[in-house]
């Protein structure tokens, strides 16, 4: 099943990605600062086969965290061979009751479920939610920038792979952005209408104790 997943992920996005081809490849030099168009090319003489291989999906990752989930990201900063190709991928591991909370990316995304059962969905700019329970082999697409999520809907662990039409899609978790940073409680209350006592309790889950 996994070989079919990767063939599906990369054949689709390679066909969709636009690239003005002037070189065979431009492996990212991740020792240098990135830019809006990606990393500068690594010296061709130092490029090896390992630059085009990502092995981070081999091991089942721990899900012993607040979300009971783990996302292993194969973006250009960890997979420099993607640089300039307009594609990226990730693996989602969900423990029982696990959730990838509401978040956004700069790019479109699709997921394919390879283990378990997952409720996945997104919310559009009219605040209409689109969600459904997905089973093994099901694929769902999320339009760019819209808030979306995945929840383990079964009684066993679940796994899915994602594909993106950008080498560095980024990820911003809404809950973490509000509660795990330096935003003061009174300001969060104003912008969310949530009781400050509840905000303080939620912040404590992330080890945040600022006012």
PDB file of C-alpha atoms in Angstrom:
ATOM      1  CA  UNK A   1       0.000   0.000   0.000  1.00  0.00           C
ATOM      2  CA  UNK A   2       2.798   2.425   0.888  1.00  0.00           C
ATOM      3  CA  UNK A   3       4.443   2.103  -2.536  1.00  0.00           C
ATOM      4  CA  UNK A   4       1.124   2.961  -4.148  1.00  0.00           C
ATOM      5  CA  UNK A   5       0.784   5.959  -1.839  1.00  0.00           C
ATOM      6  CA  UNK A   6       4.121   7.427  -2.832  1.00  0.00           C
ATOM      7  CA  UNK A   7       3.531   6.790  -6.526  1.00  0.00           C
ATOM      8  CA  UNK A   8       0.174   8.559  -6.232  1.00  0.00           C
ATOM      9  CA  UNK A   9       1.560  11.484  -4.218  1.00  0.00           C
ATOM     10  CA  UNK A  10       4.498  12.298  -6.398  1.00  0.00           C
ATOM     11  CA  UNK A  11       3.048  11.500  -9.800  1.00  0.00           C
ATOM     12  CA  UNK A  12       0.127  13.831  -9.096  1.00  0.00           C
ATOM     13  CA  UNK A  13       2.130  16.750  -7.810  1.00  0.00           C
ATOM     14  CA  UNK A  14       4.929  16.440 -10.329  1.00  0.00           C
ATOM     15  CA  UNK A  15       2.266  16.682 -13.026  1.00  0.00           C
ATOM     16  CA  UNK A  16       0.717  19.755 -11.388  1.00  0.00           C
ATOM     17  CA  UNK A  17       3.853  21.589 -10.325  1.00  0.00           C
ATOM     18  CA  UNK A  18       5.138  24.259 -12.694  1.00  0.00           C
ATOM     19  CA  UNK A  19       8.868  24.672 -13.019  1.00  0.00           C
ATOM     20  CA  UNK A  20      10.787  26.777 -15.518  1.00  0.00           C
ATOM     21  CA  UNK A  21      13.423  24.127 -16.129  1.00  0.00           C
ATOM     22  CA  UNK A  22      16.921  25.431 -16.779  1.00  0.00           C
ATOM     23  CA  UNK A  23      18.815  22.872 -14.673  1.00  0.00           C
ATOM     24  CA  UNK A  24      18.354  19.186 -13.966  1.00  0.00           C
ATOM     25  CA  UNK A  25      17.823  19.977 -10.283  1.00  0.00           C
ATOM     26  CA  UNK A  26      18.561  22.529  -7.586  1.00  0.00           C
ATOM     27  CA  UNK A  27      19.171  20.690  -4.329  1.00  0.00           C
ATOM     28  CA  UNK A  28      18.657  23.213  -1.544  1.00  0.00           C
ATOM     29  CA  UNK A  29      21.653  24.424   0.403  1.00  0.00           C
ATOM     30  CA  UNK A  30      19.930  24.364   3.801  1.00  0.00           C
ATOM     31  CA  UNK A  31      23.013  25.810   5.497  1.00  0.00           C
ATOM     32  CA  UNK A  32      22.061  29.131   3.913  1.00  0.00           C
ATOM     33  CA  UNK A  33      19.048  31.323   4.543  1.00  0.00           C
ATOM     34  CA  UNK A  34      15.929  30.517   2.558  1.00  0.00           C
ATOM     35  CA  UNK A  35      13.977  33.038   0.490  1.00  0.00           C
ATOM     36  CA  UNK A  36      10.458  33.334  -0.965  1.00  0.00           C
ATOM     37  CA  UNK A  37      11.633  31.273  -3.941  1.00  0.00           C
ATOM     38  CA  UNK A  38      13.423  28.615  -1.878  1.00  0.00           C
ATOM     39  CA  UNK A  39      17.030  27.869  -1.047  1.00  0.00           C
ATOM     40  CA  UNK A  40      20.048  28.635  -3.174  1.00  0.00           C
ATOM     41  CA  UNK A  41      21.339  25.603  -5.069  1.00  0.00           C
ATOM     42  CA  UNK A  42      23.833  23.372  -3.334  1.00  0.00           C
ATOM     43  CA  UNK A  43      27.214  23.085  -5.049  1.00  0.00           C
ATOM     44  CA  UNK A  44      26.671  20.439  -7.730  1.00  0.00           C
ATOM     45  CA  UNK A  45      29.972  18.762  -6.809  1.00  0.00           C
ATOM     46  CA  UNK A  46      28.686  18.054  -3.278  1.00  0.00           C
ATOM     47  CA  UNK A  47      25.289  16.641  -4.302  1.00  0.00           C
ATOM     48  CA  UNK A  48      24.787  12.960  -3.457  1.00  0.00           C
ATOM     49  CA  UNK A  49      21.963  10.446  -3.856  1.00  0.00           C
ATOM     50  CA  UNK A  50      21.051  11.023  -0.211  1.00  0.00           C
ATOM     51  CA  UNK A  51      19.876  14.544  -1.079  1.00  0.00           C
ATOM     52  CA  UNK A  52      17.034  12.936  -3.053  1.00  0.00           C
ATOM     53  CA  UNK A  53      15.980  10.442  -0.367  1.00  0.00           C
ATOM     54  CA  UNK A  54      13.947  10.984   2.814  1.00  0.00           C
ATOM     55  CA  UNK A  55      13.923   8.189   5.396  1.00  0.00           C
ATOM     56  CA  UNK A  56      11.951   9.902   8.146  1.00  0.00           C
ATOM     57  CA  UNK A  57       8.778   7.868   7.525  1.00  0.00           C
ATOM     58  CA  UNK A  58      10.350   4.521   8.367  1.00  0.00           C
ATOM     59  CA  UNK A  59       9.589   4.489  12.090  1.00  0.00           C
ATOM     60  CA  UNK A  60       6.206   4.788  13.809  1.00  0.00           C
ATOM     61  CA  UNK A  61       6.458   8.050  15.754  1.00  0.00           C
ATOM     62  CA  UNK A  62       5.325   8.511  19.336  1.00  0.00           C
ATOM     63  CA  UNK A  63       1.920  10.082  19.910  1.00  0.00           C
ATOM     64  CA  UNK A  64       2.321  10.687  23.646  1.00  0.00           C
ATOM     65  CA  UNK A  65       1.622  14.410  23.543  1.00  0.00           C
ATOM     66  CA  UNK A  66      -1.296  16.743  24.126  1.00  0.00           C
ATOM     67  CA  UNK A  67      -2.786  15.961  20.703  1.00  0.00           C
ATOM     68  CA  UNK A  68      -1.984  12.216  20.744  1.00  0.00           C
ATOM     69  CA  UNK A  69      -0.585  12.715  17.255  1.00  0.00           C
ATOM     70  CA  UNK A  70       2.581  13.263  15.282  1.00  0.00           C
ATOM     71  CA  UNK A  71       3.231  14.810  11.879  1.00  0.00           C
ATOM     72  CA  UNK A  72       6.547  13.960  10.212  1.00  0.00           C
ATOM     73  CA  UNK A  73       7.217  16.697   7.665  1.00  0.00           C
ATOM     74  CA  UNK A  74       9.239  16.085   4.512  1.00  0.00           C
ATOM     75  CA  UNK A  75       9.542  19.738   3.520  1.00  0.00           C
ATOM     76  CA  UNK A  76      12.488  21.298   1.752  1.00  0.00           C
ATOM     77  CA  UNK A  77      14.307  22.115   5.017  1.00  0.00           C
ATOM     78  CA  UNK A  78      14.481  18.387   5.866  1.00  0.00           C
ATOM     79  CA  UNK A  79      14.409  17.027   2.305  1.00  0.00           C
ATOM     80  CA  UNK A  80      16.608  19.397   0.244  1.00  0.00           C
ATOM     81  CA  UNK A  81      16.058  17.466  -2.989  1.00  0.00           C
ATOM     82  CA  UNK A  82      12.548  18.956  -3.095  1.00  0.00           C
ATOM     83  CA  UNK A  83      13.928  22.453  -3.548  1.00  0.00           C
ATOM     84  CA  UNK A  84      12.461  24.084  -6.661  1.00  0.00           C
ATOM     85  CA  UNK A  85      10.141  21.164  -7.460  1.00  0.00           C
ATOM     86  CA  UNK A  86       6.949  22.632  -5.973  1.00  0.00           C
ATOM     87  CA  UNK A  87       6.069  19.472  -4.008  1.00  0.00           C
ATOM     88  CA  UNK A  88       6.313  18.185  -0.429  1.00  0.00           C
ATOM     89  CA  UNK A  89       4.855  15.396   1.664  1.00  0.00           C
ATOM     90  CA  UNK A  90       4.244  14.367   5.268  1.00  0.00           C
ATOM     91  CA  UNK A  91       3.167  11.393   7.348  1.00  0.00           C
ATOM     92  CA  UNK A  92       0.415  11.719   9.965  1.00  0.00           C
ATOM     93  CA  UNK A  93       0.344   9.287  12.894  1.00  0.00           C
ATOM     94  CA  UNK A  94      -2.741   9.447  15.124  1.00  0.00           C
ATOM     95  CA  UNK A  95      -3.024   7.541  18.378  1.00  0.00           C
ATOM     96  CA  UNK A  96      -6.424   6.498  19.716  1.00  0.00           C
ATOM     97  CA  UNK A  97      -8.316   9.757  20.227  1.00  0.00           C
ATOM     98  CA  UNK A  98      -5.571  11.626  18.382  1.00  0.00           C
ATOM     99  CA  UNK A  99      -6.118  14.825  16.444  1.00  0.00           C
ATOM    100  CA  UNK A 100      -4.214  17.098  14.103  1.00  0.00           C
ATOM    101  CA  UNK A 101      -5.856  20.313  15.328  1.00  0.00           C
ATOM    102  CA  UNK A 102      -7.174  23.160  13.213  1.00  0.00           C
ATOM    103  CA  UNK A 103      -4.312  24.510  11.117  1.00  0.00           C
ATOM    104  CA  UNK A 104      -3.419  26.108   7.799  1.00  0.00           C
ATOM    105  CA  UNK A 105      -0.759  25.854   5.087  1.00  0.00           C
ATOM    106  CA  UNK A 106       0.385  28.151   2.296  1.00  0.00           C
ATOM    107  CA  UNK A 107      -0.505  25.463  -0.228  1.00  0.00           C
ATOM    108  CA  UNK A 108      -3.162  22.999  -1.250  1.00  0.00           C
ATOM    109  CA  UNK A 109      -2.991  19.606   0.454  1.00  0.00           C
ATOM    110  CA  UNK A 110      -4.438  16.168  -0.002  1.00  0.00           C
ATOM    111  CA  UNK A 111      -4.335  13.153   2.292  1.00  0.00           C
ATOM    112  CA  UNK A 112      -4.664   9.447   1.652  1.00  0.00           C
ATOM    113  CA  UNK A 113      -5.566   7.173   4.572  1.00  0.00           C
ATOM    114  CA  UNK A 114      -3.446   4.014   4.817  1.00  0.00           C
ATOM    115  CA  UNK A 115      -4.447   2.769   8.286  1.00  0.00           C
ATOM    116  CA  UNK A 116      -7.496   3.185  10.511  1.00  0.00           C
ATOM    117  CA  UNK A 117     -10.339   5.640  10.125  1.00  0.00           C
ATOM    118  CA  UNK A 118     -10.035   9.434  10.114  1.00  0.00           C
ATOM    119  CA  UNK A 119     -12.559  12.268  10.187  1.00  0.00           C
ATOM    120  CA  UNK A 120     -11.080  15.047   8.055  1.00  0.00           C
ATOM    121  CA  UNK A 121     -12.482  18.402   7.110  1.00  0.00           C
ATOM    122  CA  UNK A 122     -11.998  22.087   6.396  1.00  0.00           C
ATOM    123  CA  UNK A 123     -13.925  25.334   6.907  1.00  0.00           C
ATOM    124  CA  UNK A 124     -14.352  27.821   4.072  1.00  0.00           C
ATOM    125  CA  UNK A 125     -14.427  31.623   4.293  1.00  0.00           C
ATOM    126  CA  UNK A 126     -18.226  31.540   4.650  1.00  0.00           C
ATOM    127  CA  UNK A 127     -17.736  29.465   7.833  1.00  0.00           C
ATOM    128  CA  UNK A 128     -19.211  26.398   6.159  1.00  0.00           C
ATOM    129  CA  UNK A 129     -17.597  23.171   7.376  1.00  0.00           C
ATOM    130  CA  UNK A 130     -16.955  20.252   5.016  1.00  0.00           C
ATOM    131  CA  UNK A 131     -15.983  17.032   6.754  1.00  0.00           C
ATOM    132  CA  UNK A 132     -16.355  13.275   6.394  1.00  0.00           C
ATOM    133  CA  UNK A 133     -15.133  10.013   7.842  1.00  0.00           C
ATOM    134  CA  UNK A 134     -12.409   8.528   5.634  1.00  0.00           C
ATOM    135  CA  UNK A 135     -11.421   4.876   5.479  1.00  0.00           C
ATOM    136  CA  UNK A 136      -8.275   3.168   4.164  1.00  0.00           C
ATOM    137  CA  UNK A 137      -7.666   4.132   0.539  1.00  0.00           C
ATOM    138  CA  UNK A 138      -9.801   7.292   0.682  1.00  0.00           C
ATOM    139  CA  UNK A 139      -8.328  10.594  -0.497  1.00  0.00           C
ATOM    140  CA  UNK A 140      -9.412  14.115   0.473  1.00  0.00           C
ATOM    141  CA  UNK A 141      -8.170  17.486  -0.772  1.00  0.00           C
ATOM    142  CA  UNK A 142      -7.927  20.728   1.228  1.00  0.00           C
ATOM    143  CA  UNK A 143      -7.920  24.036  -0.676  1.00  0.00           C
ATOM    144  CA  UNK A 144      -5.010  26.402   0.041  1.00  0.00           C
ATOM    145  CA  UNK A 145      -4.930  28.516   3.237  1.00  0.00           C
ATOM    146  CA  UNK A 146      -8.264  27.220   4.601  1.00  0.00           C
ATOM    147  CA  UNK A 147      -8.439  25.946   8.192  1.00  0.00           C
ATOM    148  CA  UNK A 148      -8.548  22.130   8.242  1.00  0.00           C
ATOM    149  CA  UNK A 149      -8.106  19.196  10.625  1.00  0.00           C
ATOM    150  CA  UNK A 150      -7.899  15.413  11.020  1.00  0.00           C
ATOM    151  CA  UNK A 151      -9.274  13.305  13.904  1.00  0.00           C
ATOM    152  CA  UNK A 152      -8.799   9.600  14.610  1.00  0.00           C
ATOM    153  CA  UNK A 153     -12.339   8.238  14.408  1.00  0.00           C
ATOM    154  CA  UNK A 154     -11.524   4.611  15.245  1.00  0.00           C
ATOM    155  CA  UNK A 155     -10.472   2.441  18.161  1.00  0.00           C
ATOM    156  CA  UNK A 156      -6.942   1.803  16.870  1.00  0.00           C
ATOM    157  CA  UNK A 157      -4.117   4.048  15.707  1.00  0.00           C
ATOM    158  CA  UNK A 158      -4.456   5.657  12.283  1.00  0.00           C
ATOM    159  CA  UNK A 159      -1.994   6.771   9.609  1.00  0.00           C
ATOM    160  CA  UNK A 160      -2.258   8.996   6.562  1.00  0.00           C
ATOM    161  CA  UNK A 161       0.137  10.534   4.068  1.00  0.00           C
ATOM    162  CA  UNK A 162      -0.193  14.075   2.754  1.00  0.00           C
ATOM    163  CA  UNK A 163       0.988  15.776  -0.415  1.00  0.00           C
ATOM    164  CA  UNK A 164       1.401  19.527  -1.034  1.00  0.00           C
ATOM    165  CA  UNK A 165       1.941  21.641  -4.142  1.00  0.00           C
ATOM    166  CA  UNK A 166       4.836  23.548  -2.599  1.00  0.00           C
ATOM    167  CA  UNK A 167       8.269  22.550  -1.315  1.00  0.00           C
ATOM    168  CA  UNK A 168       7.770  24.475   1.932  1.00  0.00           C
ATOM    169  CA  UNK A 169       4.029  24.528   2.708  1.00  0.00           C
ATOM    170  CA  UNK A 170       4.506  25.731   6.281  1.00  0.00           C
ATOM    171  CA  UNK A 171       2.081  24.816   9.049  1.00  0.00           C
ATOM    172  CA  UNK A 172       0.341  27.060  11.571  1.00  0.00           C
ATOM    173  CA  UNK A 173      -1.648  25.397  14.351  1.00  0.00           C
ATOM    174  CA  UNK A 174      -4.413  27.789  15.376  1.00  0.00           C
ATOM    175  CA  UNK A 175      -4.571  26.615  19.001  1.00  0.00           C
ATOM    176  CA  UNK A 176      -0.816  26.817  19.480  1.00  0.00           C
ATOM    177  CA  UNK A 177      -0.634  30.232  17.823  1.00  0.00           C
ATOM    178  CA  UNK A 178      -3.126  31.637  20.324  1.00  0.00           C
ATOM    179  CA  UNK A 179      -2.278  29.740  23.504  1.00  0.00           C
ATOM    180  CA  UNK A 180       1.340  28.564  23.314  1.00  0.00           C
ATOM    181  CA  UNK A 181       2.949  31.919  22.616  1.00  0.00           C
ATOM    182  CA  UNK A 182       3.227  35.341  24.196  1.00  0.00           C
ATOM    183  CA  UNK A 183      -0.274  36.701  23.579  1.00  0.00           C
ATOM    184  CA  UNK A 184      -1.663  38.040  26.895  1.00  0.00           C
ATOM    185  CA  UNK A 185      -4.823  36.436  28.270  1.00  0.00           C
ATOM    186  CA  UNK A 186      -6.914  39.610  28.135  1.00  0.00           C
ATOM    187  CA  UNK A 187      -6.125  40.067  24.447  1.00  0.00           C
ATOM    188  CA  UNK A 188      -6.956  36.427  23.656  1.00  0.00           C
ATOM    189  CA  UNK A 189     -10.272  36.926  25.498  1.00  0.00           C
ATOM    190  CA  UNK A 190     -11.052  39.927  23.310  1.00  0.00           C
ATOM    191  CA  UNK A 191     -10.316  38.186  20.029  1.00  0.00           C
ATOM    192  CA  UNK A 192     -11.904  34.822  20.905  1.00  0.00           C
ATOM    193  CA  UNK A 193     -14.697  35.710  23.390  1.00  0.00           C
ATOM    194  CA  UNK A 194     -13.431  32.871  25.617  1.00  0.00           C
ATOM    195  CA  UNK A 195     -13.505  33.334  29.414  1.00  0.00           C
ATOM    196  CA  UNK A 196     -10.061  34.357  30.745  1.00  0.00           C
ATOM    197  CA  UNK A 197     -10.111  31.580  33.360  1.00  0.00           C
ATOM    198  CA  UNK A 198     -10.578  29.015  30.597  1.00  0.00           C
ATOM    199  CA  UNK A 199      -7.813  30.626  28.557  1.00  0.00           C
ATOM    200  CA  UNK A 200      -5.477  30.412  31.562  1.00  0.00           C
ATOM    201  CA  UNK A 201      -6.344  26.724  31.956  1.00  0.00           C
ATOM    202  CA  UNK A 202      -5.694  26.036  28.278  1.00  0.00           C
ATOM    203  CA  UNK A 203      -2.404  27.938  28.383  1.00  0.00           C
ATOM    204  CA  UNK A 204      -1.277  25.779  31.287  1.00  0.00           C
ATOM    205  CA  UNK A 205      -1.639  22.700  29.074  1.00  0.00           C
ATOM    206  CA  UNK A 206       1.184  24.138  26.967  1.00  0.00           C
ATOM    207  CA  UNK A 207       3.252  25.155  30.007  1.00  0.00           C
ATOM    208  CA  UNK A 208       2.477  28.847  29.503  1.00  0.00           C
ATOM    209  CA  UNK A 209       1.968  30.876  32.670  1.00  0.00           C
ATOM    210  CA  UNK A 210       2.159  34.473  31.405  1.00  0.00           C
ATOM    211  CA  UNK A 211      -0.804  36.728  32.180  1.00  0.00           C
TER     212      UNK A 211
END
